[in-house]
Amino acid sequence: MATVVIDEEETRNRSSSNSTNASAGLKFANEAAGNDASLNSPPDVPSPAVISPSIPTNVASLSDYSAAGLVSTDANAKVTPAVQPAPSASKPVPAPKARLPHDTIGIYEDRIKEDPRGDTEAWLSLIAEHRKRDKTEEARNVYNRFFTIFPMAAEQLVAYAEMELEYEHFYEAEQIFSKYLQNVPSVQLWKVYLDYVRRRNNLTTDTTGQARTVVSQSYDFVLDNVGNDPESGQLWQEYIHFVRSGPGTPGGAAWQDQQKMDQLRKAYQRAICVPNQYTTTFWKEYNSFETSLNKQTGRKFLQDKSPSYVSAQTAYKAWQAKCRGLQRTTLAKLPPADGFDGSLEYTAQVALWKTWISWEKEDQLALKDEDLKAFNNRILYVYKQALMALRFWPQMWYDAAEYCFQSGLDTEGDEFLVQGIIANPESLLLAFRRADRLEATLPVEEGDEGTQRRGASVREPFDKLLNSLYELLAKTKAKEAQELDLIEQMYSGLPPLPVGDDEDISDEDKERHRQKAQQIEGTKLFSGTREKSISLCISNSWIALMRSMRRVQGRGSPNGPVGGSRRVFADARKKGKILPDVYAAAATMEHYCYRDPVAKGIFERGAKLFPEDAEFALKYLKHLITTNDPTNARAFFELAVGRLISKPENVLKAKPLFDFFHEYESNYGELSQLRNLEKRMKEIFPAESQLERFSHRFRNAEVDPTSIRLVISPAVQLKPRMMMKMPEPAKVDSPPYRSPKRALEESEYDNRPAKIMRSDSPIIKGAAGRKLHQQKQNASQDLRSGWTAPVSQPPEQLPSALWFVLSMIPRASQYQSTRFTPEKVIGLLRRTVIPQNDGRPPPRPYSAANGPPPPPPSMGQMRGMPAGMPYMPPGMPQPNARYY
């Protein structure tokens, strides 16, 4: 739908001229002028203009509008929207001053300010520049700003913690661990934390055993959080080594020996149940450990844990096959737009992450029935791993929250939604789901105060979303103004084009003027496309908020204690930058939910603001037909199509309006009006055939009755198609063979010795002679029976459409799934025996010993008919047919 985003303030100067275009007695009911955010007309529009007394109308009067709360009689009444006003971009924003080449830090800061979520290279370069200059405090400040946008970037958190530990800033390092460790399930970051704990608790000088206890508790804490990771094998290996290094000897009689044996057995039994790269190594070590203590008892322990080890080993191999090519990065990147560089690679990574999640949900380790908490923890761990790489992919946040809600983990699901909205404030998906969750779970309170509190809670996600969208729209306009200003500065020395004759300007200046105009046009086109997309999101957000507030607070009043849907509509009009869909949604809500005639006034207001929007005009036209107002419907139809066809570029937009009204006139109008409409359509749309236009009168959603072809004579019209004998192909002379060798001279050709023909050659004795004699006999029999070998035809040229389809198919090298060998597939089909249910023996599989397969059956035999029986078309009774 091609729409134009119009602000109501921008249309005040032209609303009067638009109102004069009404024809056929149609005039719009305008409301009184005022400063509130309701359905007010601009001050220069006469109020109220009513429809001619001779035409019946159901338009609500001005008092009805005032009673409904959509028009205020108080000129000083104002509504304060919940959505904060976005920065205005109407004023030209000066371009930032250019930095000096040696001002590296300033250049990086400008890049970060312009694109904080997209330009990750500028962030990392700025941090590296501060580190290179040994400015720890400045680097720490940049790190803190960086982690407000990328709080799950584990690699950078590791670098940040190592920087603090390098300078022995233990307090700052502990702040990093306490703030980010629990929310970032990265094996690398948890290893840094474990190294810090072991550094602060020296086991060498530990005489009381307190340091070993702290380290042991830290190991348990780390393994409980990231011990299920497929790459956690080194952590388990270090933990087993830590247990081995403790006091005591496994198998001894002292209490320390028994304690160490139990701890080591427990560590091994936990490690062999986790699918990772060291699972087989741990099993071998555990086997040696148990057999060294007691072979009989050890055999029992090994038998008990063998199924868990086999499941873990099999699961790890399956995970490697499923997730081959997965990039487990933690520095999230914005997803590239479809069709642009990197979009296919990004989508492939999303698919791999979903594959891992689906694989975990299949419960390869059989935990769901035995330990449901461990099963859910594994799946949530994979979701968190995916969100570190796909932080700016809202669908992944939504999937994680939905899984939590379905599994009874409501707290975790709400947290996923909250964090997802923080990461993606412009995501309609997450904001809508959060609002839906609040609306469904918040208790219903009695009284206006309870309704207000519930409405404010439900509206909060929408307000954050709209603020982000309006801010993004303002930034887009500001960026456009800066780029246009840069273009003007670039061509500041260019002389202006002469008004009349352009002979006074050089060709070089003409080319520069053309380049300038081209750059300006491209900049405006790119910015205009982005602004339309943002306006579409803004409009749909207002519509969703309007519907939600109607369910929570009813229709309400813009100035009342409970605003409801009408206050939302007033706020949307006050904020502006909306599409006509908002007016259509508000009008249809008023009509279908409350049967309020104010709906017509909303449609009229939208028709003034968006006079060239054909889709909105069609919705208004359908509304007039639904409310049984054919007079105003015909008048508005003439007005709408008159506006559209007045401009050649909008003629095709009027086609849906003509089609709808043609269907209405065909069903409920007079023949004279219908013929006049068809005559007019023939003039405006000459390419449409008269037959198509006439048959459209009688067409419905299921069938076109004029196109039905009845069978009058089954004997003539349903004659079965006989199998015709294919004509013998004409013999095609093959083109002469062009050898790459030199041409034979004519003299050499005449003087060469003559070759003996095969028939005149001497008799060949032995097996070769008997084989040649048999071939000659077979050929003579074929000649006597009339059989001739078919002449090979040259390959037919493929149609152009088929060549186009083949050109779109990707190369075989890009196909990464299972590959089949054609020869083996054909061989399998030949050897396959298909069972039959008619008592006949199955056919022999084809082989060299059994001879060639029988000839293919005829068309009738393939459908179960005896030989010689003609084939009947589908739908006709088949004689002696057998269906398989």
PDB file of N, CA and C in Angstrom, residues 310-350:
ATOM      1  N   VAL A 310      27.191 -43.748  27.943  1.00  0.00           N
ATOM      2  CA  VAL A 310      26.877 -44.002  26.532  1.00  0.00           C
ATOM      3  C   VAL A 310      25.941 -42.928  25.995  1.00  0.00           C
ATOM      4  N   SER A 311      24.946 -42.546  26.790  1.00  0.00           N
ATOM      5  CA  SER A 311      24.020 -41.492  26.350  1.00  0.00           C
ATOM      6  C   SER A 311      24.754 -40.171  26.151  1.00  0.00           C
ATOM      7  N   ALA A 312      25.670 -39.832  27.076  1.00  0.00           N
ATOM      8  CA  ALA A 312      26.404 -38.576  26.953  1.00  0.00           C
ATOM      9  C   ALA A 312      27.321 -38.588  25.738  1.00  0.00           C
ATOM     10  N   GLN A 313      28.021 -39.716  25.529  1.00  0.00           N
ATOM     11  CA  GLN A 313      28.928 -39.791  24.387  1.00  0.00           C
ATOM     12  C   GLN A 313      28.152 -39.712  23.075  1.00  0.00           C
ATOM     13  N   THR A 314      27.023 -40.439  22.992  1.00  0.00           N
ATOM     14  CA  THR A 314      26.204 -40.399  21.776  1.00  0.00           C
ATOM     15  C   THR A 314      25.624 -39.008  21.554  1.00  0.00           C
ATOM     16  N   ALA A 315      25.182 -38.373  22.637  1.00  0.00           N
ATOM     17  CA  ALA A 315      24.593 -37.036  22.515  1.00  0.00           C
ATOM     18  C   ALA A 315      25.617 -36.024  22.036  1.00  0.00           C
ATOM     19  N   TYR A 316      26.865 -36.126  22.513  1.00  0.00           N
ATOM     20  CA  TYR A 316      27.881 -35.163  22.079  1.00  0.00           C
ATOM     21  C   TYR A 316      28.189 -35.319  20.594  1.00  0.00           C
ATOM     22  N   LYS A 317      28.262 -36.549  20.114  1.00  0.00           N
ATOM     23  CA  LYS A 317      28.498 -36.765  18.684  1.00  0.00           C
ATOM     24  C   LYS A 317      27.329 -36.239  17.863  1.00  0.00           C
ATOM     25  N   ALA A 318      26.107 -36.459  18.346  1.00  0.00           N
ATOM     26  CA  ALA A 318      24.935 -35.940  17.628  1.00  0.00           C
ATOM     27  C   ALA A 318      24.918 -34.421  17.637  1.00  0.00           C
ATOM     28  N   TRP A 319      25.311 -33.823  18.759  1.00  0.00           N
ATOM     29  CA  TRP A 319      25.352 -32.353  18.830  1.00  0.00           C
ATOM     30  C   TRP A 319      26.379 -31.799  17.850  1.00  0.00           C
ATOM     31  N   GLN A 320      27.527 -32.439  17.754  1.00  0.00           N
ATOM     32  CA  GLN A 320      28.533 -31.974  16.791  1.00  0.00           C
ATOM     33  C   GLN A 320      28.012 -32.038  15.363  1.00  0.00           C
ATOM     34  N   ALA A 321      27.279 -33.106  15.034  1.00  0.00           N
ATOM     35  CA  ALA A 321      26.743 -33.221  13.675  1.00  0.00           C
ATOM     36  C   ALA A 321      25.643 -32.207  13.424  1.00  0.00           C
ATOM     37  N   LYS A 322      24.811 -31.943  14.432  1.00  0.00           N
ATOM     38  CA  LYS A 322      23.691 -31.015  14.252  1.00  0.00           C
ATOM     39  C   LYS A 322      24.171 -29.569  14.155  1.00  0.00           C
ATOM     40  N   CYS A 323      25.153 -29.211  14.958  1.00  0.00           N
ATOM     41  CA  CYS A 323      25.545 -27.802  15.096  1.00  0.00           C
ATOM     42  C   CYS A 323      26.872 -27.503  14.410  1.00  0.00           C
ATOM     43  N   ARG A 324      27.222 -28.285  13.421  1.00  0.00           N
ATOM     44  CA  ARG A 324      28.467 -28.009  12.688  1.00  0.00           C
ATOM     45  C   ARG A 324      28.327 -26.670  11.946  1.00  0.00           C
ATOM     46  N   GLY A 325      29.276 -25.797  12.140  1.00  0.00           N
ATOM     47  CA  GLY A 325      29.236 -24.464  11.531  1.00  0.00           C
ATOM     48  C   GLY A 325      28.694 -23.390  12.440  1.00  0.00           C
ATOM     49  N   LEU A 326      28.276 -23.746  13.663  1.00  0.00           N
ATOM     50  CA  LEU A 326      27.734 -22.757  14.594  1.00  0.00           C
ATOM     51  C   LEU A 326      28.865 -21.891  15.148  1.00  0.00           C
ATOM     52  N   GLN A 327      28.651 -20.577  15.106  1.00  0.00           N
ATOM     53  CA  GLN A 327      29.638 -19.619  15.619  1.00  0.00           C
ATOM     54  C   GLN A 327      29.142 -19.113  16.973  1.00  0.00           C
ATOM     55  N   ARG A 328      29.813 -19.554  18.015  1.00  0.00           N
ATOM     56  CA  ARG A 328      29.374 -19.210  19.371  1.00  0.00           C
ATOM     57  C   ARG A 328      30.014 -17.901  19.826  1.00  0.00           C
ATOM     58  N   THR A 329      29.733 -16.846  19.095  1.00  0.00           N
ATOM     59  CA  THR A 329      30.226 -15.524  19.468  1.00  0.00           C
ATOM     60  C   THR A 329      29.297 -14.918  20.508  1.00  0.00           C
ATOM     61  N   THR A 330      29.821 -13.993  21.281  1.00  0.00           N
ATOM     62  CA  THR A 330      29.000 -13.314  22.289  1.00  0.00           C
ATOM     63  C   THR A 330      28.875 -11.819  22.022  1.00  0.00           C
ATOM     64  N   LEU A 331      29.547 -11.308  21.020  1.00  0.00           N
ATOM     65  CA  LEU A 331      29.409  -9.901  20.639  1.00  0.00           C
ATOM     66  C   LEU A 331      28.323  -9.819  19.576  1.00  0.00           C
ATOM     67  N   ALA A 332      27.137  -9.457  20.010  1.00  0.00           N
ATOM     68  CA  ALA A 332      25.979  -9.471  19.116  1.00  0.00           C
ATOM     69  C   ALA A 332      26.100  -8.386  18.053  1.00  0.00           C
ATOM     70  N   LYS A 333      25.526  -8.689  16.892  1.00  0.00           N
ATOM     71  CA  LYS A 333      25.491  -7.740  15.778  1.00  0.00           C
ATOM     72  C   LYS A 333      24.053  -7.574  15.311  1.00  0.00           C
ATOM     73  N   LEU A 334      23.762  -6.390  14.801  1.00  0.00           N
ATOM     74  CA  LEU A 334      22.428  -6.146  14.258  1.00  0.00           C
ATOM     75  C   LEU A 334      22.204  -7.017  13.025  1.00  0.00           C
ATOM     76  N   PRO A 335      21.036  -7.609  12.883  1.00  0.00           N
ATOM     77  CA  PRO A 335      20.795  -8.480  11.712  1.00  0.00           C
ATOM     78  C   PRO A 335      20.757  -7.670  10.431  1.00  0.00           C
ATOM     79  N   PRO A 336      21.502  -8.068   9.403  1.00  0.00           N
ATOM     80  CA  PRO A 336      21.440  -7.346   8.123  1.00  0.00           C
ATOM     81  C   PRO A 336      20.051  -7.459   7.497  1.00  0.00           C
ATOM     82  N   ALA A 337      19.668  -6.447   6.745  1.00  0.00           N
ATOM     83  CA  ALA A 337      18.383  -6.475   6.061  1.00  0.00           C
ATOM     84  C   ALA A 337      18.382  -7.561   4.993  1.00  0.00           C
ATOM     85  N   ASP A 338      17.204  -8.074   4.721  1.00  0.00           N
ATOM     86  CA  ASP A 338      17.084  -9.143   3.733  1.00  0.00           C
ATOM     87  C   ASP A 338      17.593  -8.679   2.374  1.00  0.00           C
ATOM     88  N   GLY A 339      18.415  -9.529   1.761  1.00  0.00           N
ATOM     89  CA  GLY A 339      18.957  -9.228   0.455  1.00  0.00           C
ATOM     90  C   GLY A 339      20.252  -8.457   0.467  1.00  0.00           C
ATOM     91  N   PHE A 340      20.747  -8.077   1.654  1.00  0.00           N
ATOM     92  CA  PHE A 340      21.978  -7.310   1.737  1.00  0.00           C
ATOM     93  C   PHE A 340      23.101  -8.184   2.284  1.00  0.00           C
ATOM     94  N   ASP A 341      24.287  -7.607   2.302  1.00  0.00           N
ATOM     95  CA  ASP A 341      25.478  -8.367   2.653  1.00  0.00           C
ATOM     96  C   ASP A 341      25.355  -8.924   4.065  1.00  0.00           C
ATOM     97  N   GLY A 342      25.596 -10.224   4.191  1.00  0.00           N
ATOM     98  CA  GLY A 342      25.577 -10.884   5.487  1.00  0.00           C
ATOM     99  C   GLY A 342      24.247 -11.431   5.917  1.00  0.00           C
ATOM    100  N   SER A 343      23.170 -11.174   5.166  1.00  0.00           N
ATOM    101  CA  SER A 343      21.843 -11.637   5.600  1.00  0.00           C
ATOM    102  C   SER A 343      21.737 -13.158   5.560  1.00  0.00           C
ATOM    103  N   LEU A 344      22.293 -13.778   4.529  1.00  0.00           N
ATOM    104  CA  LEU A 344      22.209 -15.235   4.433  1.00  0.00           C
ATOM    105  C   LEU A 344      23.023 -15.895   5.550  1.00  0.00           C
ATOM    106  N   GLU A 345      24.201 -15.383   5.830  1.00  0.00           N
ATOM    107  CA  GLU A 345      25.015 -15.955   6.887  1.00  0.00           C
ATOM    108  C   GLU A 345      24.356 -15.794   8.250  1.00  0.00           C
ATOM    109  N   TYR A 346      23.758 -14.634   8.472  1.00  0.00           N
ATOM    110  CA  TYR A 346      23.090 -14.401   9.756  1.00  0.00           C
ATOM    111  C   TYR A 346      21.887 -15.330   9.912  1.00  0.00           C
ATOM    112  N   THR A 347      21.104 -15.459   8.849  1.00  0.00           N
ATOM    113  CA  THR A 347      19.952 -16.355   8.908  1.00  0.00           C
ATOM    114  C   THR A 347      20.378 -17.804   9.120  1.00  0.00           C
ATOM    115  N   ALA A 348      21.501 -18.186   8.530  1.00  0.00           N
ATOM    116  CA  ALA A 348      22.000 -19.548   8.730  1.00  0.00           C
ATOM    117  C   ALA A 348      22.387 -19.775  10.193  1.00  0.00           C
ATOM    118  N   GLN A 349      22.990 -18.770  10.828  1.00  0.00           N
ATOM    119  CA  GLN A 349      23.330 -18.912  12.242  1.00  0.00           C
ATOM    120  C   GLN A 349      22.082 -19.004  13.118  1.00  0.00           C
ATOM    121  N   VAL A 350      21.065 -18.233  12.782  1.00  0.00           N
ATOM    122  CA  VAL A 350      19.798 -18.338  13.530  1.00  0.00           C
ATOM    123  C   VAL A 350      19.217 -19.747  13.413  1.00  0.00           C
TER     124      VAL A 350
END
